[in-house]
XYZ file of C-alpha atoms in Angstrom:
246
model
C -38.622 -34.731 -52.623
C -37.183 -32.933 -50.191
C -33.561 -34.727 -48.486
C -33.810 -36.254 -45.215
C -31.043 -33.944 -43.909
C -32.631 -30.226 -44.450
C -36.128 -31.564 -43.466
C -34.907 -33.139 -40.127
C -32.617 -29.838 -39.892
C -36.019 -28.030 -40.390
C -38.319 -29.806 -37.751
C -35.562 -29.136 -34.993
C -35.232 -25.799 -36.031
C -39.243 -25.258 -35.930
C -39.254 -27.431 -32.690
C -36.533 -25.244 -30.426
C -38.487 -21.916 -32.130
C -41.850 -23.673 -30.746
C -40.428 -23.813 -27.717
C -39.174 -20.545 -27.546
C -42.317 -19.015 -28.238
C -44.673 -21.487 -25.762
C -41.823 -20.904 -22.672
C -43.514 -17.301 -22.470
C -46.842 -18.398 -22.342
C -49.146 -17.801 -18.586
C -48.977 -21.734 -16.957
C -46.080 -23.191 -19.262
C -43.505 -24.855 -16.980
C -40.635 -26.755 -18.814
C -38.597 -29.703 -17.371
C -36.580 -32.427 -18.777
C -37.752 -35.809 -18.844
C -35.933 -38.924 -19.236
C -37.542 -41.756 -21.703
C -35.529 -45.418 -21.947
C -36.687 -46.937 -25.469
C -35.636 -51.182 -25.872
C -35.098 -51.184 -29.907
C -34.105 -53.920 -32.030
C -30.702 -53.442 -33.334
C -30.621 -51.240 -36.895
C -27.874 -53.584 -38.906
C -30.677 -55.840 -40.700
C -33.108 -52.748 -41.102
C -34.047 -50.484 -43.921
C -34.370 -47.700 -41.898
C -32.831 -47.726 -38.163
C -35.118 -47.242 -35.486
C -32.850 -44.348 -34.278
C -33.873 -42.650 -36.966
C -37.470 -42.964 -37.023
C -37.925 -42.265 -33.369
C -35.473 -39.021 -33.633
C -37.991 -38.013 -36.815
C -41.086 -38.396 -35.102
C -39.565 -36.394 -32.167
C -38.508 -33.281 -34.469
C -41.544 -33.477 -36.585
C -44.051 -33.339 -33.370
C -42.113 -30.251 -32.479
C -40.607 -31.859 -29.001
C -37.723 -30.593 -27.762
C -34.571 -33.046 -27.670
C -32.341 -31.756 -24.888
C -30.201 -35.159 -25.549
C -30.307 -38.967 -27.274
C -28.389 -41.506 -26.840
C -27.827 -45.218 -28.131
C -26.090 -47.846 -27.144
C -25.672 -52.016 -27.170
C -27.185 -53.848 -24.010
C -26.196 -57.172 -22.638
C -29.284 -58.521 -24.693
C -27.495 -59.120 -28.225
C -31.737 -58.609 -29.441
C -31.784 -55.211 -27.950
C -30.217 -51.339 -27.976
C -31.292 -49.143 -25.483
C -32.099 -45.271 -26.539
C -32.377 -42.838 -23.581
C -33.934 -39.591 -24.295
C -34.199 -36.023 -22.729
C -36.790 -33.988 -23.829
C -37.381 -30.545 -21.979
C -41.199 -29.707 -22.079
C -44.078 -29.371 -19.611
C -46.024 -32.873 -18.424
C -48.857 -32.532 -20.767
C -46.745 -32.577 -23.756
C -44.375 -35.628 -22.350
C -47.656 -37.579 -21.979
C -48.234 -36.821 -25.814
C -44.809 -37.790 -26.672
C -45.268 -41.378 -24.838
C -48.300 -42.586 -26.405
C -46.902 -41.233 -29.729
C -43.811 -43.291 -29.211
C -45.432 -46.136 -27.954
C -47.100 -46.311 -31.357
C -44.015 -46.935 -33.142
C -44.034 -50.685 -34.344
C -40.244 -50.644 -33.470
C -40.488 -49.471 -30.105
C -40.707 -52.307 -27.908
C -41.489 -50.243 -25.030
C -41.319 -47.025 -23.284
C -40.211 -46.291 -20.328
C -41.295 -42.674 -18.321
C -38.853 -41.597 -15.409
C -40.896 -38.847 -14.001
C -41.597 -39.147 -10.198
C -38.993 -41.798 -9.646
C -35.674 -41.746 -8.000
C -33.170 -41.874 -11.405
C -29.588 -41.915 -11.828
C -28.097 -40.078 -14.831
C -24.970 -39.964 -15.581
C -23.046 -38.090 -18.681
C -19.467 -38.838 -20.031
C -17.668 -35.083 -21.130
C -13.736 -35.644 -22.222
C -12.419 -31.605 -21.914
C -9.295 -29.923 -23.901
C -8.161 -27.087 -21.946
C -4.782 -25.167 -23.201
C -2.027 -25.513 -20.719
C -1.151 -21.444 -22.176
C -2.064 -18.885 -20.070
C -4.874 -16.571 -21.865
C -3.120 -13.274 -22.150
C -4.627 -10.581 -21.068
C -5.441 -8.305 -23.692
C -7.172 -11.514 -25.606
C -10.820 -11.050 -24.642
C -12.041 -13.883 -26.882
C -9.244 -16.099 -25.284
C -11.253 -15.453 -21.962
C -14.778 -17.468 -23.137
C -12.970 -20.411 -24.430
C -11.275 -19.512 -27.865
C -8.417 -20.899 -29.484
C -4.927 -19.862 -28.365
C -2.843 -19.653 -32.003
C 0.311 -18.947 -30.388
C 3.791 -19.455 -32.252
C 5.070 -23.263 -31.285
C 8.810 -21.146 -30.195
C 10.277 -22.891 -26.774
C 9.412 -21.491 -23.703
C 11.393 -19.422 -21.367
C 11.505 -20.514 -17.914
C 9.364 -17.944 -16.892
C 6.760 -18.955 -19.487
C 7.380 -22.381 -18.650
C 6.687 -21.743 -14.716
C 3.394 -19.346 -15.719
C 2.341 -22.744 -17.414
C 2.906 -24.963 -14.618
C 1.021 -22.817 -12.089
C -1.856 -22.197 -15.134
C -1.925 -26.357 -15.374
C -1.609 -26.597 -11.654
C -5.383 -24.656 -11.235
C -6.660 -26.682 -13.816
C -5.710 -29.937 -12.143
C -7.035 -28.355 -8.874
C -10.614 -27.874 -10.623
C -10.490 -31.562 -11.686
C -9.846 -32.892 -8.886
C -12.445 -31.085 -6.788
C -15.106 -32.580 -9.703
C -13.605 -35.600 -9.427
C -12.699 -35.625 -13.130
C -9.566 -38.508 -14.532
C -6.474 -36.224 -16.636
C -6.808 -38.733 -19.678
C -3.918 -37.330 -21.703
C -0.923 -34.017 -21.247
C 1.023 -32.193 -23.569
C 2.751 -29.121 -23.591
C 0.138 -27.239 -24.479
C -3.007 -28.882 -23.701
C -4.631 -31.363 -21.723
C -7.290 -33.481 -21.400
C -9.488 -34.020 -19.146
C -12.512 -36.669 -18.575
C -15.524 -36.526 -16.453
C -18.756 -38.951 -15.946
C -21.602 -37.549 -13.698
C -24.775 -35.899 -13.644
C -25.313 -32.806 -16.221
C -26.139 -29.900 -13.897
C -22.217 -31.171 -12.423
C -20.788 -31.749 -16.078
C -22.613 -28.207 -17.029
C -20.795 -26.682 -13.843
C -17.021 -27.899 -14.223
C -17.387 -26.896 -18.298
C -18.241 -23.461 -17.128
C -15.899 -22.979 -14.913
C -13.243 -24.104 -17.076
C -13.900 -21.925 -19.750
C -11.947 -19.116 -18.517
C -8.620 -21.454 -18.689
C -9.124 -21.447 -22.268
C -11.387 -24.822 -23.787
C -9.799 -25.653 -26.894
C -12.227 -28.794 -27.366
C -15.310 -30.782 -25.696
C -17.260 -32.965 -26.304
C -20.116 -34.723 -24.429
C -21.763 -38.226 -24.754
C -25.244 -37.445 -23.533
C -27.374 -38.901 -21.151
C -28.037 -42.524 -19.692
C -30.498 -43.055 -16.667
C -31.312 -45.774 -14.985
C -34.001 -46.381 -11.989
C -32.583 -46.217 -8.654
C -32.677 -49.648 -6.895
C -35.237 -49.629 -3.734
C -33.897 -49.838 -0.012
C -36.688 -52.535 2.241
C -38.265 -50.528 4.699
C -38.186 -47.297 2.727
C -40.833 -45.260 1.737
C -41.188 -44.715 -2.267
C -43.872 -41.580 -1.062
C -41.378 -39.421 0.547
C -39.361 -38.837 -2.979
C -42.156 -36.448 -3.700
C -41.665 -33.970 -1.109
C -37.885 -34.477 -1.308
C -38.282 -33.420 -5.149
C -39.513 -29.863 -4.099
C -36.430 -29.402 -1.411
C -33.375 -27.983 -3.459
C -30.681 -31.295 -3.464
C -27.238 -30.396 -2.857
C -26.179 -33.104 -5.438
C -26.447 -30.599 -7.747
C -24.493 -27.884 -6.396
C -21.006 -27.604 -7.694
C -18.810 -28.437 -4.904
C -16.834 -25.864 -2.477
């Protein structure tokens, strides 16, 4: 039989070319959609519930933008939030497919409601200035520079170099978890179009390291005396949320 790794490997490879090849096809819109999945916990099972959700997912072909797991304040229960990017029709498919699952206690479809996301992303950017001749340095490669001590000179290049970088993270709002003399670290929790935004424009600085937690959501809480049939046409404006800020 063939081992659960390569096959898994295999039906996300076949799903992201199936995507690939429907996202040029006449009337084939793609979005992501956010599922929220109650599971039992995985310690007294055979095979987790992580895992058999994830399969079905890869084997059907859908398109996992992101999947995350994580304890909930009901000892009983995990919670598993999924993105999947893919037009409504095949989201609709994916539910009822889900929903089938004799693990899946139920299944929870964010589309046309007000949601917050949020994503964790902890950044290592090189406190080194890229030099200039180092085109590879420029998209986010790895500075393997001598460890000799700095000249003041250097050292002052470095300060101004960290100085930007600080400047960026505060305009995102994002914490400085840890700094060396080299590198530092950076940490970040909002939406992904904002996460996707301060990565990018960080990248020229020099990322040495990142890595990103994926996506939680959670319904928005209603305000009495608002209207839940507005959202729609507010969905079609363009919402400056996700504009990087400046």
């Amino acid at each position: 039989p063939t081992p659960p790794g390569p096959w898994v490997s295999g039906c996300a490879l076949a799903s992201a070319r199936h995507g690939a090849r429907m996202a040029g096809r006449p009337g084939w819109h793609s979005h992501k959609h956010q599922l929220t999945l109650p599971l039992p916990p995985c310690a007294a099972l055979a095979r987790t519930p992580q895992s058999k959700v994830s399969g079905l997912l890869s084997a059907r072909g859908f398109n996992i933008d992101s999947l995350t797991v994580s304890a909930t304040d009901v000892k009983e229960l995990s919670r598993m939030t999924i993105v999947l990017v893919g037009p409504d029709t095949q989201m609709e498919q994916a539910t009822r497919q889900l929903e089938d699952l004799c693990d899946v206690w139920a299944v929870v479809d964010y589309r046309g409601q007000s949601v917050l996301e949020r994503e964790l992303a902890i950044v290592k950017v090189s406190c080194i200035p890229p030099p200039e001749d180092d085109a590879e340095a420029t998209h986010g490669g790895l500075f393997n520079r001598p460890k000799t001590p700095q000249s003041y000179e250097e050292m002052m290049t470095s300060h101004f170099h960290r100085q930007a970088i600080l400047d960026i993270a505060k305009m995102f709002g994002a914490n400085v978890n840890d700094v060396g003399s080299e590198s530092i670290i950076l940490e970040i929790v909002s939406w992904t179009k904002r996460v996707d935004a301060f990565i990018r424009i960080l990248q020229p600085y020099g990322i040495l390291e990142a890595a990103r937690s994926g996506v939680i959501a959670m319904r928005r809480s209603t305000v009495a005396g608002g209207d839940d049939d507005d959202n729609d046409e507010a969905k079609t404006l363009v919402d400056m949320a996700d504009l990087p800020p400046g």
